[in-house]
């Protein structure tokens, strides 16, 4: 004890070397497995050999004997050392464990350090598994540690290990260590890049970028580097700021920074920050699609508001003259089926935060297609020489409207209505050929429509081959009427006489009570080949009238018409006086008798028709 007291006095009397402490290490680290050998090593300076340095050992602050700079640990406790003229070392607490498996790991680390995990056991294991927060990390051999370089804050957590104890004649068992808490301290936080006054500066204004790292200690020295995209702007300076003197459109983009400790063992990157230089809007215009300002009713029309220059986002507003603001904020205004009500002046405004900018107004006109026109005739029937007015009118359609008049397929003339409405055409009836179907056609800039046909009947004067000329359905009605009259007459005659009407021109009817059979004999009729066809076919007929007993061909007036002029129907009815004159007649009576026997002729041209012209 006296010797130890002298040594302590000698050591205490010496001056320390620059206030440096002795360095104490334990191998293997605590905790120590029961039965395992552990050694403490005390060092001062690598420049001075430990052989010439005196080392003192302390357990629980009491001196203990050691072999120079080495001390074998015999039990748990707090150990310190002091060698040469260095100060006493920091204490190490040595713990002995009764567990079969223990995990040795440092309690605290700095980001960028290396984490070494060692799973120790006194048993012979085949393999070792390492876990972090219950998640398997890696499997090693039972003597191989797990090394994790450049640790981060995410490596903080509870670690454990397990050893498989394999025996030849028994079941393999797995032994787990207790959890060990490892804390990784951040010397500085993950940097954040910030822009002042804003990351959306107006064009021409200055911007300051600051890389904020927040070091754990004010003495910690950090280096900064700035980037735009993949291009370096400023490399490894101690200033955490980067200046943009006058922001322009070229300065828009994504920026980020890197922060590194001066020791170089830790590097962190910030998240990206978008700089969006704002440019006021200019060149706001309004266009129609399709590009014509004139839209057709019922079709789709789109109005598009465009901007020549300016940064997004851009909001749009729509206006209509007399209607105010429209509930639409997109760059396009769509009208799926335009009507006349959609016509008018439109304009739009665009705004990206610097105030609304208006476009010039656009006048949209809507053209209405013409509706099928209606043709009206001044009269349904006209005589030769009469003037007939034909008027054509489309009830709907944007002016000007052009009209064209037709007789059958032939163009008669043209007319126009510059302000809309009807157009008329005057027709002078020249002959029976002017009878038939008339129609008209209306047209404007976008469409054409045709009317239903209208029928005109023509009255032809006596002496002309053509009498009253009609067309269309009226002709069919007249043909049917004539045929019906002939059939009625035929059946009445048969009922009265009890026999068929005579078919021979020599056959006559005579009354027994009449003393003068020649004078009392009534004209007898013969009907041959009466045929009613469809509309448009030719009808042939023969109508013969016999007078008295004269059966000569001259006494019989008949005419068979077999001329086919397309849709033409002829019927010729002629009567002739008997060859024997009564003795009491005079010439005046003869003239009257000749007049009484009439010729009838039916003529149609063009559409199927029939007509009657009595000539007295």
PDB file of C-alpha atoms in Angstrom, residues 284-413:
ATOM      1  CA  UNK A 284     -54.962  37.020 -76.045  1.00  0.00           C
ATOM      2  CA  UNK A 285     -57.051  36.147 -79.127  1.00  0.00           C
ATOM      3  CA  UNK A 286     -60.340  34.452 -79.950  1.00  0.00           C
ATOM      4  CA  UNK A 287     -60.912  32.160 -82.928  1.00  0.00           C
ATOM      5  CA  UNK A 288     -63.735  29.953 -84.180  1.00  0.00           C
ATOM      6  CA  UNK A 289     -63.393  26.304 -85.154  1.00  0.00           C
ATOM      7  CA  UNK A 290     -64.202  25.717 -87.944  1.00  0.00           C
ATOM      8  CA  UNK A 291     -62.464  29.015 -88.718  1.00  0.00           C
ATOM      9  CA  UNK A 292     -65.417  30.625 -90.474  1.00  0.00           C
ATOM     10  CA  UNK A 293     -67.301  33.075 -88.310  1.00  0.00           C
ATOM     11  CA  UNK A 294     -70.524  31.950 -90.004  1.00  0.00           C
ATOM     12  CA  UNK A 295     -71.972  28.840 -88.401  1.00  0.00           C
ATOM     13  CA  UNK A 296     -74.681  26.609 -89.847  1.00  0.00           C
ATOM     14  CA  UNK A 297     -77.700  25.936 -87.653  1.00  0.00           C
ATOM     15  CA  UNK A 298     -77.558  22.493 -86.081  1.00  0.00           C
ATOM     16  CA  UNK A 299     -73.814  22.077 -86.512  1.00  0.00           C
ATOM     17  CA  UNK A 300     -71.079  22.179 -83.843  1.00  0.00           C
ATOM     18  CA  UNK A 301     -69.208  25.432 -83.207  1.00  0.00           C
ATOM     19  CA  UNK A 302     -66.183  25.862 -80.913  1.00  0.00           C
ATOM     20  CA  UNK A 303     -64.677  29.179 -79.834  1.00  0.00           C
ATOM     21  CA  UNK A 304     -61.039  28.937 -78.671  1.00  0.00           C
ATOM     22  CA  UNK A 305     -59.308  31.536 -76.486  1.00  0.00           C
ATOM     23  CA  UNK A 306     -55.500  31.434 -76.932  1.00  0.00           C
ATOM     24  CA  UNK A 307     -52.551  33.262 -75.371  1.00  0.00           C
ATOM     25  CA  UNK A 308     -49.321  34.173 -77.186  1.00  0.00           C
ATOM     26  CA  UNK A 309     -47.167  34.644 -74.028  1.00  0.00           C
ATOM     27  CA  UNK A 310     -47.642  34.137 -70.322  1.00  0.00           C
ATOM     28  CA  UNK A 311     -47.039  31.578 -67.610  1.00  0.00           C
ATOM     29  CA  UNK A 312     -49.545  29.056 -66.412  1.00  0.00           C
ATOM     30  CA  UNK A 313     -51.863  28.374 -64.687  1.00  0.00           C
ATOM     31  CA  UNK A 314     -54.258  30.510 -66.712  1.00  0.00           C
ATOM     32  CA  UNK A 315     -57.942  30.936 -65.962  1.00  0.00           C
ATOM     33  CA  UNK A 316     -60.375  31.960 -68.703  1.00  0.00           C
ATOM     34  CA  UNK A 317     -63.692  33.784 -68.643  1.00  0.00           C
ATOM     35  CA  UNK A 318     -66.279  34.075 -71.427  1.00  0.00           C
ATOM     36  CA  UNK A 319     -68.630  36.924 -72.282  1.00  0.00           C
ATOM     37  CA  UNK A 320     -71.447  37.501 -74.757  1.00  0.00           C
ATOM     38  CA  UNK A 321     -72.805  40.863 -75.816  1.00  0.00           C
ATOM     39  CA  UNK A 322     -76.076  41.462 -74.029  1.00  0.00           C
ATOM     40  CA  UNK A 323     -75.693  38.279 -71.954  1.00  0.00           C
ATOM     41  CA  UNK A 324     -72.878  39.101 -69.518  1.00  0.00           C
ATOM     42  CA  UNK A 325     -70.396  36.557 -68.161  1.00  0.00           C
ATOM     43  CA  UNK A 326     -70.915  32.924 -69.157  1.00  0.00           C
ATOM     44  CA  UNK A 327     -70.392  29.985 -66.732  1.00  0.00           C
ATOM     45  CA  UNK A 328     -67.275  28.652 -68.437  1.00  0.00           C
ATOM     46  CA  UNK A 329     -63.607  28.711 -67.320  1.00  0.00           C
ATOM     47  CA  UNK A 330     -61.885  26.519 -69.923  1.00  0.00           C
ATOM     48  CA  UNK A 331     -59.984  27.832 -72.924  1.00  0.00           C
ATOM     49  CA  UNK A 332     -62.668  26.545 -75.337  1.00  0.00           C
ATOM     50  CA  UNK A 333     -66.389  27.312 -75.493  1.00  0.00           C
ATOM     51  CA  UNK A 334     -68.296  24.574 -77.325  1.00  0.00           C
ATOM     52  CA  UNK A 335     -71.793  24.881 -78.782  1.00  0.00           C
ATOM     53  CA  UNK A 336     -72.807  21.352 -79.850  1.00  0.00           C
ATOM     54  CA  UNK A 337     -75.763  22.473 -82.028  1.00  0.00           C
ATOM     55  CA  UNK A 338     -75.954  26.200 -82.750  1.00  0.00           C
ATOM     56  CA  UNK A 339     -79.248  27.988 -83.253  1.00  0.00           C
ATOM     57  CA  UNK A 340     -80.208  31.490 -84.314  1.00  0.00           C
ATOM     58  CA  UNK A 341     -80.248  32.473 -80.634  1.00  0.00           C
ATOM     59  CA  UNK A 342     -76.486  31.780 -80.435  1.00  0.00           C
ATOM     60  CA  UNK A 343     -75.633  34.530 -82.925  1.00  0.00           C
ATOM     61  CA  UNK A 344     -73.910  37.628 -81.558  1.00  0.00           C
ATOM     62  CA  UNK A 345     -70.579  39.031 -80.352  1.00  0.00           C
ATOM     63  CA  UNK A 346     -68.313  36.972 -78.071  1.00  0.00           C
ATOM     64  CA  UNK A 347     -65.025  37.701 -76.294  1.00  0.00           C
ATOM     65  CA  UNK A 348     -62.847  36.079 -73.624  1.00  0.00           C
ATOM     66  CA  UNK A 349     -60.403  37.120 -70.888  1.00  0.00           C
ATOM     67  CA  UNK A 350     -57.290  35.309 -69.593  1.00  0.00           C
ATOM     68  CA  UNK A 351     -55.683  35.731 -66.173  1.00  0.00           C
ATOM     69  CA  UNK A 352     -52.549  34.185 -64.606  1.00  0.00           C
ATOM     70  CA  UNK A 353     -52.467  36.292 -61.475  1.00  0.00           C
ATOM     71  CA  UNK A 354     -51.410  39.593 -63.024  1.00  0.00           C
ATOM     72  CA  UNK A 355     -54.957  40.677 -63.885  1.00  0.00           C
ATOM     73  CA  UNK A 356     -57.369  39.747 -66.717  1.00  0.00           C
ATOM     74  CA  UNK A 357     -56.434  40.435 -70.343  1.00  0.00           C
ATOM     75  CA  UNK A 358     -59.328  40.593 -72.840  1.00  0.00           C
ATOM     76  CA  UNK A 359     -59.409  39.454 -76.452  1.00  0.00           C
ATOM     77  CA  UNK A 360     -60.991  41.300 -79.348  1.00  0.00           C
ATOM     78  CA  UNK A 361     -64.673  40.505 -79.883  1.00  0.00           C
ATOM     79  CA  UNK A 362     -65.746  37.965 -82.495  1.00  0.00           C
ATOM     80  CA  UNK A 363     -69.068  38.304 -84.313  1.00  0.00           C
ATOM     81  CA  UNK A 364     -70.733  34.930 -84.792  1.00  0.00           C
ATOM     82  CA  UNK A 365     -73.521  34.666 -87.363  1.00  0.00           C
ATOM     83  CA  UNK A 366     -75.737  31.593 -87.682  1.00  0.00           C
ATOM     84  CA  UNK A 367     -76.995  30.656 -91.159  1.00  0.00           C
ATOM     85  CA  UNK A 368     -80.301  28.771 -91.234  1.00  0.00           C
ATOM     86  CA  UNK A 369     -80.719  26.211 -94.056  1.00  0.00           C
ATOM     87  CA  UNK A 370     -83.751  26.741 -96.292  1.00  0.00           C
ATOM     88  CA  UNK A 371     -86.819  24.674 -95.550  1.00  0.00           C
ATOM     89  CA  UNK A 372     -88.599  22.867 -98.427  1.00  0.00           C
ATOM     90  CA  UNK A 373     -90.460  25.665-100.269  1.00  0.00           C
ATOM     91  CA  UNK A 374     -94.162  25.797-101.084  1.00  0.00           C
ATOM     92  CA  UNK A 375     -95.338  26.554-104.636  1.00  0.00           C
ATOM     93  CA  UNK A 376     -98.699  28.302-105.121  1.00  0.00           C
ATOM     94  CA  UNK A 377    -100.460  28.899-108.468  1.00  0.00           C
ATOM     95  CA  UNK A 378    -102.614  31.938-109.139  1.00  0.00           C
ATOM     96  CA  UNK A 379    -105.253  29.569-110.565  1.00  0.00           C
ATOM     97  CA  UNK A 380    -105.582  25.821-110.938  1.00  0.00           C
ATOM     98  CA  UNK A 381    -106.935  26.132-114.488  1.00  0.00           C
ATOM     99  CA  UNK A 382    -106.287  28.702-117.198  1.00  0.00           C
ATOM    100  CA  UNK A 383    -107.274  29.274-120.830  1.00  0.00           C
ATOM    101  CA  UNK A 384    -104.853  29.833-123.641  1.00  0.00           C
ATOM    102  CA  UNK A 385    -103.620  33.391-123.466  1.00  0.00           C
ATOM    103  CA  UNK A 386    -104.136  33.706-119.711  1.00  0.00           C
ATOM    104  CA  UNK A 387    -101.302  34.737-117.429  1.00  0.00           C
ATOM    105  CA  UNK A 388    -100.666  32.546-114.355  1.00  0.00           C
ATOM    106  CA  UNK A 389     -98.531  33.706-111.435  1.00  0.00           C
ATOM    107  CA  UNK A 390     -96.354  31.078-109.757  1.00  0.00           C
ATOM    108  CA  UNK A 391     -95.042  32.021-106.266  1.00  0.00           C
ATOM    109  CA  UNK A 392     -92.390  30.014-104.388  1.00  0.00           C
ATOM    110  CA  UNK A 393     -91.647  30.623-100.704  1.00  0.00           C
ATOM    111  CA  UNK A 394     -89.384  28.917 -98.097  1.00  0.00           C
ATOM    112  CA  UNK A 395     -90.749  29.489 -94.604  1.00  0.00           C
ATOM    113  CA  UNK A 396     -87.261  29.294 -92.987  1.00  0.00           C
ATOM    114  CA  UNK A 397     -83.812  30.087 -94.271  1.00  0.00           C
ATOM    115  CA  UNK A 398     -81.205  32.816 -94.020  1.00  0.00           C
ATOM    116  CA  UNK A 399     -81.334  35.333 -96.890  1.00  0.00           C
ATOM    117  CA  UNK A 400     -80.549  35.836 -99.653  1.00  0.00           C
ATOM    118  CA  UNK A 401     -82.647  33.005-101.092  1.00  0.00           C
ATOM    119  CA  UNK A 402     -82.575  32.102-104.769  1.00  0.00           C
ATOM    120  CA  UNK A 403     -85.555  30.406-106.449  1.00  0.00           C
ATOM    121  CA  UNK A 404     -85.856  28.377-109.649  1.00  0.00           C
ATOM    122  CA  UNK A 405     -89.170  27.424-111.338  1.00  0.00           C
ATOM    123  CA  UNK A 406     -89.773  24.200-113.291  1.00  0.00           C
ATOM    124  CA  UNK A 407     -92.406  22.803-115.654  1.00  0.00           C
ATOM    125  CA  UNK A 408     -91.902  19.070-115.433  1.00  0.00           C
ATOM    126  CA  UNK A 409     -88.085  18.891-115.788  1.00  0.00           C
ATOM    127  CA  UNK A 410     -87.726  22.105-117.808  1.00  0.00           C
ATOM    128  CA  UNK A 411     -86.445  25.285-116.162  1.00  0.00           C
ATOM    129  CA  UNK A 412     -88.845  28.190-116.651  1.00  0.00           C
ATOM    130  CA  UNK A 413     -86.985  30.972-114.882  1.00  0.00           C
TER     131      UNK A 413
END
